[in-house]
PDB file of N, CA and C in Angstrom:
ATOM      1  N   MET U 179      10.631  35.538 -45.196  1.00  0.00           N
ATOM      2  CA  MET U 179      12.036  35.333 -44.940  1.00  0.00           C
ATOM      3  C   MET U 179      12.200  34.035 -44.144  1.00  0.00           C
ATOM      4  N   ARG U 180      13.224  33.293 -44.507  1.00  0.00           N
ATOM      5  CA  ARG U 180      13.451  31.995 -43.885  1.00  0.00           C
ATOM      6  C   ARG U 180      14.850  31.955 -43.265  1.00  0.00           C
ATOM      7  N   THR U 181      14.950  31.121 -42.196  1.00  0.00           N
ATOM      8  CA  THR U 181      16.246  30.927 -41.544  1.00  0.00           C
ATOM      9  C   THR U 181      17.004  29.844 -42.301  1.00  0.00           C
ATOM     10  N   PRO U 182      18.276  29.623 -41.998  1.00  0.00           N
ATOM     11  CA  PRO U 182      19.029  28.560 -42.688  1.00  0.00           C
ATOM     12  C   PRO U 182      18.444  27.175 -42.454  1.00  0.00           C
ATOM     13  N   SER U 183      17.752  26.971 -41.335  1.00  0.00           N
ATOM     14  CA  SER U 183      17.174  25.645 -41.077  1.00  0.00           C
ATOM     15  C   SER U 183      15.837  25.458 -41.773  1.00  0.00           C
ATOM     16  N   GLY U 184      15.323  26.499 -42.440  1.00  0.00           N
ATOM     17  CA  GLY U 184      14.082  26.371 -43.181  1.00  0.00           C
ATOM     18  C   GLY U 184      12.864  26.886 -42.459  1.00  0.00           C
ATOM     19  N   HIS U 185      12.979  27.394 -41.251  1.00  0.00           N
ATOM     20  CA  HIS U 185      11.852  27.928 -40.500  1.00  0.00           C
ATOM     21  C   HIS U 185      11.630  29.383 -40.884  1.00  0.00           C
ATOM     22  N   SER U 186      10.417  29.801 -40.849  1.00  0.00           N
ATOM     23  CA  SER U 186      10.145  31.200 -41.151  1.00  0.00           C
ATOM     24  C   SER U 186      10.456  32.043 -39.922  1.00  0.00           C
ATOM     25  N   VAL U 187      10.743  33.293 -40.133  1.00  0.00           N
ATOM     26  CA  VAL U 187      11.081  34.201 -39.038  1.00  0.00           C
ATOM     27  C   VAL U 187       9.867  34.411 -38.149  1.00  0.00           C
ATOM     28  N   ALA U 188       8.672  34.402 -38.712  1.00  0.00           N
ATOM     29  CA  ALA U 188       7.444  34.592 -37.929  1.00  0.00           C
ATOM     30  C   ALA U 188       7.262  33.444 -36.945  1.00  0.00           C
ATOM     31  N   SER U 189       7.633  32.219 -37.332  1.00  0.00           N
ATOM     32  CA  SER U 189       7.468  31.084 -36.420  1.00  0.00           C
ATOM     33  C   SER U 189       8.487  31.120 -35.293  1.00  0.00           C
ATOM     34  N   MET U 190       9.613  31.806 -35.475  1.00  0.00           N
ATOM     35  CA  MET U 190      10.609  31.917 -34.410  1.00  0.00           C
ATOM     36  C   MET U 190      10.046  32.677 -33.221  1.00  0.00           C
ATOM     37  N   GLY U 191       9.222  33.661 -33.461  1.00  0.00           N
ATOM     38  CA  GLY U 191       8.602  34.411 -32.368  1.00  0.00           C
ATOM     39  C   GLY U 191       7.685  33.526 -31.546  1.00  0.00           C
ATOM     40  N   SER U 192       6.966  32.593 -32.195  1.00  0.00           N
ATOM     41  CA  SER U 192       6.066  31.710 -31.452  1.00  0.00           C
ATOM     42  C   SER U 192       6.857  30.755 -30.577  1.00  0.00           C
ATOM     43  N   TRP U 193       8.069  30.374 -31.009  1.00  0.00           N
ATOM     44  CA  TRP U 193       8.911  29.524 -30.170  1.00  0.00           C
ATOM     45  C   TRP U 193       9.336  30.264 -28.908  1.00  0.00           C
ATOM     46  N   MET U 194       9.634  31.520 -29.047  1.00  0.00           N
ATOM     47  CA  MET U 194      10.052  32.292 -27.886  1.00  0.00           C
ATOM     48  C   MET U 194       8.891  32.469 -26.910  1.00  0.00           C
ATOM     49  N   SER U 195       7.697  32.728 -27.435  1.00  0.00           N
ATOM     50  CA  SER U 195       6.554  32.893 -26.533  1.00  0.00           C
ATOM     51  C   SER U 195       6.213  31.559 -25.863  1.00  0.00           C
ATOM     52  N   LEU U 196       6.401  30.452 -26.565  1.00  0.00           N
ATOM     53  CA  LEU U 196       6.179  29.139 -25.969  1.00  0.00           C
ATOM     54  C   LEU U 196       7.183  28.910 -24.846  1.00  0.00           C
ATOM     55  N   ASP U 197       8.420  29.314 -25.050  1.00  0.00           N
ATOM     56  CA  ASP U 197       9.443  29.185 -24.027  1.00  0.00           C
ATOM     57  C   ASP U 197       9.076  30.002 -22.796  1.00  0.00           C
ATOM     58  N   ARG U 198       8.576  31.197 -22.984  1.00  0.00           N
ATOM     59  CA  ARG U 198       8.169  32.032 -21.856  1.00  0.00           C
ATOM     60  C   ARG U 198       6.953  31.443 -21.153  1.00  0.00           C
ATOM     61  N   ARG U 199       6.041  30.859 -21.929  1.00  0.00           N
ATOM     62  CA  ARG U 199       4.852  30.258 -21.319  1.00  0.00           C
ATOM     63  C   ARG U 199       5.227  29.040 -20.471  1.00  0.00           C
ATOM     64  N   LEU U 200       6.268  28.332 -20.827  1.00  0.00           N
ATOM     65  CA  LEU U 200       6.693  27.170 -20.065  1.00  0.00           C
ATOM     66  C   LEU U 200       7.540  27.550 -18.860  1.00  0.00           C
ATOM     67  N   THR U 201       8.156  28.714 -18.886  1.00  0.00           N
ATOM     68  CA  THR U 201       9.028  29.127 -17.791  1.00  0.00           C
ATOM     69  C   THR U 201       8.255  29.353 -16.506  1.00  0.00           C
ATOM     70  N   VAL U 202       7.116  30.009 -16.583  1.00  0.00           N
ATOM     71  CA  VAL U 202       6.335  30.313 -15.377  1.00  0.00           C
ATOM     72  C   VAL U 202       5.841  29.040 -14.691  1.00  0.00           C
ATOM     73  N   PRO U 203       5.199  28.108 -15.388  1.00  0.00           N
ATOM     74  CA  PRO U 203       4.764  26.882 -14.700  1.00  0.00           C
ATOM     75  C   PRO U 203       5.935  26.037 -14.187  1.00  0.00           C
ATOM     76  N   THR U 204       7.031  26.033 -14.928  1.00  0.00           N
ATOM     77  CA  THR U 204       8.192  25.271 -14.490  1.00  0.00           C
ATOM     78  C   THR U 204       8.763  25.857 -13.214  1.00  0.00           C
ATOM     79  N   THR U 205       8.862  27.180 -13.158  1.00  0.00           N
ATOM     80  CA  THR U 205       9.363  27.838 -11.958  1.00  0.00           C
ATOM     81  C   THR U 205       8.423  27.582 -10.782  1.00  0.00           C
ATOM     82  N   ALA U 206       7.126  27.674 -11.012  1.00  0.00           N
ATOM     83  CA  ALA U 206       6.160  27.413  -9.943  1.00  0.00           C
ATOM     84  C   ALA U 206       6.269  25.973  -9.449  1.00  0.00           C
ATOM     85  N   ALA U 207       6.423  25.037 -10.365  1.00  0.00           N
ATOM     86  CA  ALA U 207       6.539  23.631  -9.972  1.00  0.00           C
ATOM     87  C   ALA U 207       7.805  23.395  -9.153  1.00  0.00           C
ATOM     88  N   LEU U 208       8.904  24.024  -9.530  1.00  0.00           N
ATOM     89  CA  LEU U 208      10.141  23.875  -8.768  1.00  0.00           C
ATOM     90  C   LEU U 208      10.016  24.483  -7.373  1.00  0.00           C
ATOM     91  N   CYS U 209       9.335  25.620  -7.275  1.00  0.00           N
ATOM     92  CA  CYS U 209       9.122  26.242  -5.962  1.00  0.00           C
ATOM     93  C   CYS U 209       8.282  25.335  -5.063  1.00  0.00           C
ATOM     94  N   ILE U 210       7.234  24.755  -5.617  1.00  0.00           N
ATOM     95  CA  ILE U 210       6.378  23.849  -4.843  1.00  0.00           C
ATOM     96  C   ILE U 210       7.172  22.620  -4.420  1.00  0.00           C
ATOM     97  N   LEU U 211       7.983  22.099  -5.317  1.00  0.00           N
ATOM     98  CA  LEU U 211       8.802  20.930  -5.003  1.00  0.00           C
ATOM     99  C   LEU U 211       9.782  21.231  -3.872  1.00  0.00           C
ATOM    100  N   CYS U 212      10.400  22.391  -3.905  1.00  0.00           N
ATOM    101  CA  CYS U 212      11.323  22.780  -2.835  1.00  0.00           C
ATOM    102  C   CYS U 212      10.586  22.942  -1.511  1.00  0.00           C
ATOM    103  N   PHE U 213       9.404  23.530  -1.564  1.00  0.00           N
ATOM    104  CA  PHE U 213       8.615  23.717  -0.354  1.00  0.00           C
ATOM    105  C   PHE U 213       8.240  22.372   0.265  1.00  0.00           C
ATOM    106  N   VAL U 214       7.807  21.436  -0.561  1.00  0.00           N
ATOM    107  CA  VAL U 214       7.425  20.106  -0.069  1.00  0.00           C
ATOM    108  C   VAL U 214       8.641  19.388   0.511  1.00  0.00           C
ATOM    109  N   ALA U 215       9.784  19.508  -0.137  1.00  0.00           N
ATOM    110  CA  ALA U 215      10.992  18.849   0.359  1.00  0.00           C
ATOM    111  C   ALA U 215      11.391  19.411   1.717  1.00  0.00           C
ATOM    112  N   CYS U 216      11.289  20.714   1.880  1.00  0.00           N
ATOM    113  CA  CYS U 216      11.630  21.322   3.177  1.00  0.00           C
ATOM    114  C   CYS U 216      10.628  20.914   4.252  1.00  0.00           C
ATOM    115  N   ALA U 217       9.364  20.838   3.888  1.00  0.00           N
ATOM    116  CA  ALA U 217       8.333  20.478   4.865  1.00  0.00           C
ATOM    117  C   ALA U 217       8.507  19.042   5.339  1.00  0.00           C
ATOM    118  N   THR U 218       8.841  18.145   4.425  1.00  0.00           N
ATOM    119  CA  THR U 218       8.992  16.747   4.832  1.00  0.00           C
ATOM    120  C   THR U 218      10.256  16.539   5.649  1.00  0.00           C
ATOM    121  N   SER U 219      11.326  17.259   5.340  1.00  0.00           N
ATOM    122  CA  SER U 219      12.539  17.103   6.139  1.00  0.00           C
ATOM    123  C   SER U 219      12.318  17.643   7.547  1.00  0.00           C
ATOM    124  N   ASP U 220      11.509  18.699   7.683  1.00  0.00           N
ATOM    125  CA  ASP U 220      11.183  19.238   9.001  1.00  0.00           C
ATOM    126  C   ASP U 220      10.327  18.239   9.786  1.00  0.00           C
ATOM    127  N   ALA U 221       9.400  17.582   9.105  1.00  0.00           N
ATOM    128  CA  ALA U 221       8.548  16.589   9.763  1.00  0.00           C
ATOM    129  C   ALA U 221       9.387  15.406  10.250  1.00  0.00           C
ATOM    130  N   ARG U 222      10.397  15.019   9.470  1.00  0.00           N
ATOM    131  CA  ARG U 222      11.270  13.918   9.888  1.00  0.00           C
ATOM    132  C   ARG U 222      12.063  14.301  11.127  1.00  0.00           C
ATOM    133  N   ALA U 223      12.502  15.548  11.177  1.00  0.00           N
ATOM    134  CA  ALA U 223      13.269  16.002  12.341  1.00  0.00           C
ATOM    135  C   ALA U 223      12.387  15.999  13.584  1.00  0.00           C
ATOM    136  N   GLN U 224      11.136  16.411  13.435  1.00  0.00           N
ATOM    137  CA  GLN U 224      10.218  16.406  14.572  1.00  0.00           C
ATOM    138  C   GLN U 224       9.892  14.988  15.002  1.00  0.00           C
ATOM    139  N   ALA U 225       9.756  14.088  14.056  1.00  0.00           N
ATOM    140  CA  ALA U 225       9.437  12.698  14.387  1.00  0.00           C
ATOM    141  C   ALA U 225      10.583  12.040  15.137  1.00  0.00           C
ATOM    142  N   SER U 226      11.812  12.353  14.774  1.00  0.00           N
ATOM    143  CA  SER U 226      12.938  11.739  15.464  1.00  0.00           C
ATOM    144  C   SER U 226      13.122  12.327  16.860  1.00  0.00           C
ATOM    145  N   ALA U 227      12.563  13.510  17.123  1.00  0.00           N
ATOM    146  CA  ALA U 227      12.692  14.132  18.437  1.00  0.00           C
ATOM    147  C   ALA U 227      11.660  13.601  19.433  1.00  0.00           C
ATOM    148  N   ARG U 228      10.693  12.835  18.951  1.00  0.00           N
ATOM    149  CA  ARG U 228       9.657  12.292  19.835  1.00  0.00           C
ATOM    150  C   ARG U 228      10.239  11.226  20.755  1.00  0.00           C
ATOM    151  N   PRO U 229       9.653  11.065  21.947  1.00  0.00           N
ATOM    152  CA  PRO U 229      10.136   9.999  22.840  1.00  0.00           C
ATOM    153  C   PRO U 229       9.758   8.623  22.286  1.00  0.00           C
ATOM    154  N   LYS U 230      10.528   7.623  22.679  1.00  0.00           N
ATOM    155  CA  LYS U 230      10.296   6.259  22.200  1.00  0.00           C
ATOM    156  C   LYS U 230       8.962   5.740  22.734  1.00  0.00           C
ATOM    157  N   ALA U 231       8.195   5.107  21.863  1.00  0.00           N
ATOM    158  CA  ALA U 231       6.875   4.587  22.224  1.00  0.00           C
ATOM    159  C   ALA U 231       7.010   3.254  22.953  1.00  0.00           C
ATOM    160  N   ASP U 232       5.957   2.846  23.637  1.00  0.00           N
ATOM    161  CA  ASP U 232       5.948   1.588  24.384  1.00  0.00           C
ATOM    162  C   ASP U 232       5.627   0.387  23.502  1.00  0.00           C
ATOM    163  N   TYR U 233       5.256   0.610  22.265  1.00  0.00           N
ATOM    164  CA  TYR U 233       4.907  -0.491  21.383  1.00  0.00           C
ATOM    165  C   TYR U 233       6.042  -0.716  20.385  1.00  0.00           C
ATOM    166  N   PRO U 234       6.150  -1.932  19.803  1.00  0.00           N
ATOM    167  CA  PRO U 234       7.274  -2.237  18.909  1.00  0.00           C
ATOM    168  C   PRO U 234       7.127  -1.530  17.563  1.00  0.00           C
ATOM    169  N   SER U 235       8.234  -1.396  16.875  1.00  0.00           N
ATOM    170  CA  SER U 235       8.230  -0.808  15.544  1.00  0.00           C
ATOM    171  C   SER U 235       7.596  -1.775  14.561  1.00  0.00           C
ATOM    172  N   VAL U 236       7.325  -1.282  13.360  1.00  0.00           N
ATOM    173  CA  VAL U 236       6.684  -2.107  12.341  1.00  0.00           C
ATOM    174  C   VAL U 236       7.584  -3.275  11.943  1.00  0.00           C
ATOM    175  N   GLY U 237       8.879  -3.049  11.860  1.00  0.00           N
ATOM    176  CA  GLY U 237       9.793  -4.095  11.420  1.00  0.00           C
ATOM    177  C   GLY U 237      10.171  -5.098  12.488  1.00  0.00           C
ATOM    178  N   ASP U 238       9.848  -4.827  13.748  1.00  0.00           N
ATOM    179  CA  ASP U 238      10.205  -5.751  14.823  1.00  0.00           C
ATOM    180  C   ASP U 238       9.310  -6.990  14.784  1.00  0.00           C
ATOM    181  N   VAL U 239       9.928  -8.142  14.732  1.00  0.00           N
ATOM    182  CA  VAL U 239       9.185  -9.400  14.703  1.00  0.00           C
ATOM    183  C   VAL U 239       9.369 -10.068  16.066  1.00  0.00           C
ATOM    184  N   PRO U 240       8.267 -10.505  16.688  1.00  0.00           N
ATOM    185  CA  PRO U 240       8.418 -11.158  17.996  1.00  0.00           C
ATOM    186  C   PRO U 240       9.144 -12.493  17.843  1.00  0.00           C
ATOM    187  N   PRO U 241       9.823 -12.936  18.882  1.00  0.00           N
ATOM    188  CA  PRO U 241      10.542 -14.210  18.787  1.00  0.00           C
ATOM    189  C   PRO U 241       9.569 -15.386  18.715  1.00  0.00           C
ATOM    190  N   ARG U 242      10.021 -16.461  18.099  1.00  0.00           N
ATOM    191  CA  ARG U 242       9.180 -17.664  18.003  1.00  0.00           C
ATOM    192  C   ARG U 242       9.025 -18.276  19.385  1.00  0.00           C
ATOM    193  N   PRO U 243       7.836 -18.800  19.700  1.00  0.00           N
ATOM    194  CA  PRO U 243       7.660 -19.444  21.000  1.00  0.00           C
ATOM    195  C   PRO U 243       8.484 -20.722  21.074  1.00  0.00           C
ATOM    196  N   GLU U 244       8.911 -21.061  22.278  1.00  0.00           N
ATOM    197  CA  GLU U 244       9.747 -22.244  22.443  1.00  0.00           C
ATOM    198  C   GLU U 244       8.959 -23.531  22.252  1.00  0.00           C
ATOM    199  N   LYS U 245       7.720 -23.564  22.733  1.00  0.00           N
ATOM    200  CA  LYS U 245       6.908 -24.761  22.523  1.00  0.00           C
ATOM    201  C   LYS U 245       5.707 -24.390  21.655  1.00  0.00           C
ATOM    202  N   PRO U 246       5.262 -25.313  20.804  1.00  0.00           N
ATOM    203  CA  PRO U 246       4.142 -25.010  19.909  1.00  0.00           C
ATOM    204  C   PRO U 246       2.838 -24.825  20.686  1.00  0.00           C
ATOM    205  N   ALA U 247       1.898 -24.138  20.083  1.00  0.00           N
ATOM    206  CA  ALA U 247       0.614 -23.894  20.725  1.00  0.00           C
ATOM    207  C   ALA U 247      -0.150 -25.201  20.934  1.00  0.00           C
ATOM    208  N   MET U 248      -0.035 -26.126  19.986  1.00  0.00           N
ATOM    209  CA  MET U 248      -0.703 -27.424  20.095  1.00  0.00           C
ATOM    210  C   MET U 248       0.273 -28.522  19.711  1.00  0.00           C
ATOM    211  N   THR U 249       0.179 -29.623  20.397  1.00  0.00           N
ATOM    212  CA  THR U 249       1.005 -30.772  20.027  1.00  0.00           C
ATOM    213  C   THR U 249       0.369 -31.458  18.823  1.00  0.00           C
ATOM    214  N   THR U 250       1.098 -32.386  18.228  1.00  0.00           N
ATOM    215  CA  THR U 250       0.581 -33.110  17.069  1.00  0.00           C
ATOM    216  C   THR U 250      -0.656 -33.920  17.451  1.00  0.00           C
ATOM    217  N   GLU U 251      -0.641 -34.509  18.640  1.00  0.00           N
ATOM    218  CA  GLU U 251      -1.799 -35.290  19.082  1.00  0.00           C
ATOM    219  C   GLU U 251      -3.029 -34.397  19.259  1.00  0.00           C
ATOM    220  N   GLN U 252      -2.829 -33.209  19.820  1.00  0.00           N
ATOM    221  CA  GLN U 252      -3.957 -32.294  20.002  1.00  0.00           C
ATOM    222  C   GLN U 252      -4.505 -31.838  18.652  1.00  0.00           C
ATOM    223  N   GLN U 253      -3.625 -31.627  17.688  1.00  0.00           N
ATOM    224  CA  GLN U 253      -4.073 -31.234  16.355  1.00  0.00           C
ATOM    225  C   GLN U 253      -4.902 -32.333  15.703  1.00  0.00           C
ATOM    226  N   LEU U 254      -4.452 -33.591  15.823  1.00  0.00           N
ATOM    227  CA  LEU U 254      -5.204 -34.709  15.242  1.00  0.00           C
ATOM    228  C   LEU U 254      -6.572 -34.848  15.904  1.00  0.00           C
ATOM    229  N   LYS U 255      -6.614 -34.709  17.235  1.00  0.00           N
ATOM    230  CA  LYS U 255      -7.873 -34.812  17.955  1.00  0.00           C
ATOM    231  C   LYS U 255      -8.836 -33.719  17.501  1.00  0.00           C
ATOM    232  N   LEU U 256      -8.338 -32.496  17.342  1.00  0.00           N
ATOM    233  CA  LEU U 256      -9.180 -31.381  16.920  1.00  0.00           C
ATOM    234  C   LEU U 256      -9.686 -31.579  15.491  1.00  0.00           C
ATOM    235  N   LYS U 257      -8.831 -32.099  14.615  1.00  0.00           N
ATOM    236  CA  LYS U 257      -9.255 -32.366  13.236  1.00  0.00           C
ATOM    237  C   LYS U 257     -10.380 -33.396  13.201  1.00  0.00           C
ATOM    238  N   LYS U 258     -10.273 -34.448  14.031  1.00  0.00           N
ATOM    239  CA  LYS U 258     -11.335 -35.459  14.084  1.00  0.00           C
ATOM    240  C   LYS U 258     -12.629 -34.863  14.603  1.00  0.00           C
ATOM    241  N   GLU U 259     -12.546 -34.027  15.643  1.00  0.00           N
ATOM    242  CA  GLU U 259     -13.744 -33.407  16.203  1.00  0.00           C
ATOM    243  C   GLU U 259     -14.404 -32.464  15.195  1.00  0.00           C
ATOM    244  N   LEU U 260     -13.596 -31.700  14.491  1.00  0.00           N
ATOM    245  CA  LEU U 260     -14.151 -30.789  13.485  1.00  0.00           C
ATOM    246  C   LEU U 260     -14.771 -31.562  12.325  1.00  0.00           C
ATOM    247  N   GLY U 261     -14.140 -32.652  11.926  1.00  0.00           N
ATOM    248  CA  GLY U 261     -14.698 -33.483  10.858  1.00  0.00           C
ATOM    249  C   GLY U 261     -16.033 -34.087  11.271  1.00  0.00           C
ATOM    250  N   ALA U 262     -16.121 -34.543  12.524  1.00  0.00           N
ATOM    251  CA  ALA U 262     -17.378 -35.121  13.011  1.00  0.00           C
ATOM    252  C   ALA U 262     -18.462 -34.050  13.065  1.00  0.00           C
ATOM    253  N   ALA U 263     -18.119 -32.854  13.512  1.00  0.00           N
ATOM    254  CA  ALA U 263     -19.110 -31.766  13.567  1.00  0.00           C
ATOM    255  C   ALA U 263     -19.573 -31.399  12.158  1.00  0.00           C
ATOM    256  N   ARG U 264     -18.664 -31.398  11.201  1.00  0.00           N
ATOM    257  CA  ARG U 264     -19.023 -31.091   9.817  1.00  0.00           C
ATOM    258  C   ARG U 264     -19.972 -32.151   9.267  1.00  0.00           C
ATOM    259  N   ASP U 265     -19.675 -33.418   9.556  1.00  0.00           N
ATOM    260  CA  ASP U 265     -20.533 -34.501   9.078  1.00  0.00           C
ATOM    261  C   ASP U 265     -21.920 -34.416   9.699  1.00  0.00           C
ATOM    262  N   ARG U 266     -21.994 -34.081  10.996  1.00  0.00           N
ATOM    263  CA  ARG U 266     -23.308 -33.935  11.648  1.00  0.00           C
ATOM    264  C   ARG U 266     -24.105 -32.802  10.999  1.00  0.00           C
ATOM    265  N   GLN U 267     -23.449 -31.697  10.700  1.00  0.00           N
ATOM    266  CA  GLN U 267     -24.133 -30.567  10.065  1.00  0.00           C
ATOM    267  C   GLN U 267     -24.597 -30.933   8.659  1.00  0.00           C
ATOM    268  N   ALA U 268     -23.797 -31.696   7.947  1.00  0.00           N
ATOM    269  CA  ALA U 268     -24.164 -32.088   6.587  1.00  0.00           C
ATOM    270  C   ALA U 268     -25.396 -32.996   6.596  1.00  0.00           C
ATOM    271  N   THR U 269     -25.471 -33.921   7.551  1.00  0.00           N
ATOM    272  CA  THR U 269     -26.643 -34.809   7.606  1.00  0.00           C
ATOM    273  C   THR U 269     -27.877 -34.039   8.046  1.00  0.00           C
ATOM    274  N   LYS U 270     -27.741 -33.061   8.944  1.00  0.00           N
ATOM    275  CA  LYS U 270     -28.884 -32.245   9.352  1.00  0.00           C
ATOM    276  C   LYS U 270     -29.378 -31.414   8.177  1.00  0.00           C
ATOM    277  N   GLY U 271     -28.491 -30.898   7.379  1.00  0.00           N
ATOM    278  CA  GLY U 271     -28.871 -30.085   6.221  1.00  0.00           C
ATOM    279  C   GLY U 271     -29.588 -30.916   5.171  1.00  0.00           C
ATOM    280  N   LYS U 272     -29.172 -32.159   4.978  1.00  0.00           N
ATOM    281  CA  LYS U 272     -29.814 -33.020   3.988  1.00  0.00           C
ATOM    282  C   LYS U 272     -31.199 -33.430   4.444  1.00  0.00           C
ATOM    283  N   SER U 273     -31.335 -33.742   5.737  1.00  0.00           N
ATOM    284  CA  SER U 273     -32.647 -34.189   6.222  1.00  0.00           C
ATOM    285  C   SER U 273     -33.652 -33.039   6.255  1.00  0.00           C
ATOM    286  N   SER U 274     -33.232 -31.850   6.613  1.00  0.00           N
ATOM    287  CA  SER U 274     -34.169 -30.732   6.660  1.00  0.00           C
ATOM    288  C   SER U 274     -34.428 -30.199   5.262  1.00  0.00           C
ATOM    289  N   GLY U 275     -33.499 -30.342   4.357  1.00  0.00           N
ATOM    290  CA  GLY U 275     -33.671 -29.862   2.985  1.00  0.00           C
ATOM    291  C   GLY U 275     -34.614 -30.767   2.198  1.00  0.00           C
ATOM    292  N   ALA U 276     -34.695 -32.049   2.529  1.00  0.00           N
ATOM    293  CA  ALA U 276     -35.533 -32.990   1.777  1.00  0.00           C
ATOM    294  C   ALA U 276     -37.000 -32.762   2.085  1.00  0.00           C
ATOM    295  N   GLY U 277     -37.325 -32.358   3.332  1.00  0.00           N
ATOM    296  CA  GLY U 277     -38.717 -32.183   3.715  1.00  0.00           C
ATOM    297  C   GLY U 277     -39.265 -30.809   3.413  1.00  0.00           C
ATOM    298  N   ALA U 278     -38.454 -29.907   2.960  1.00  0.00           N
ATOM    299  CA  ALA U 278     -38.908 -28.534   2.714  1.00  0.00           C
ATOM    300  C   ALA U 278     -39.762 -28.493   1.445  1.00  0.00           C
ATOM    301  N   ALA U 279     -40.781 -27.662   1.477  1.00  0.00           N
ATOM    302  CA  ALA U 279     -41.670 -27.524   0.331  1.00  0.00           C
ATOM    303  C   ALA U 279     -41.000 -26.680  -0.727  1.00  0.00           C
ATOM    304  N   LYS U 280     -41.156 -27.113  -1.966  1.00  0.00           N
ATOM    305  CA  LYS U 280     -40.551 -26.370  -3.069  1.00  0.00           C
ATOM    306  C   LYS U 280     -41.568 -25.400  -3.631  1.00  0.00           C
ATOM    307  N   PRO U 281     -41.150 -24.181  -3.961  1.00  0.00           N
ATOM    308  CA  PRO U 281     -42.107 -23.199  -4.508  1.00  0.00           C
ATOM    309  C   PRO U 281     -42.507 -23.499  -5.924  1.00  0.00           C
TER     310      PRO U 281
END
């Protein structure tokens, strides 16, 4: 026997059992979702009841300093000193690398 849409009557029973099989997991998932939502809202309420901490919040940005840490002249001097130290290290590496025995 067939329905007007062309499905057999026997297959209609399998649709109903599929619907029942999906109802239990769906209900369980909704219950878990409600439980998690209640738990997180309770945690937020407890967090807002805490006293204010002595350290700044994540979004708080400290103000910019009025004077820079180094002047332009100090930066140039430091760059020259670092360049000279790099050059000294490079010449030491070349001289010690040339005399090393090769395996």
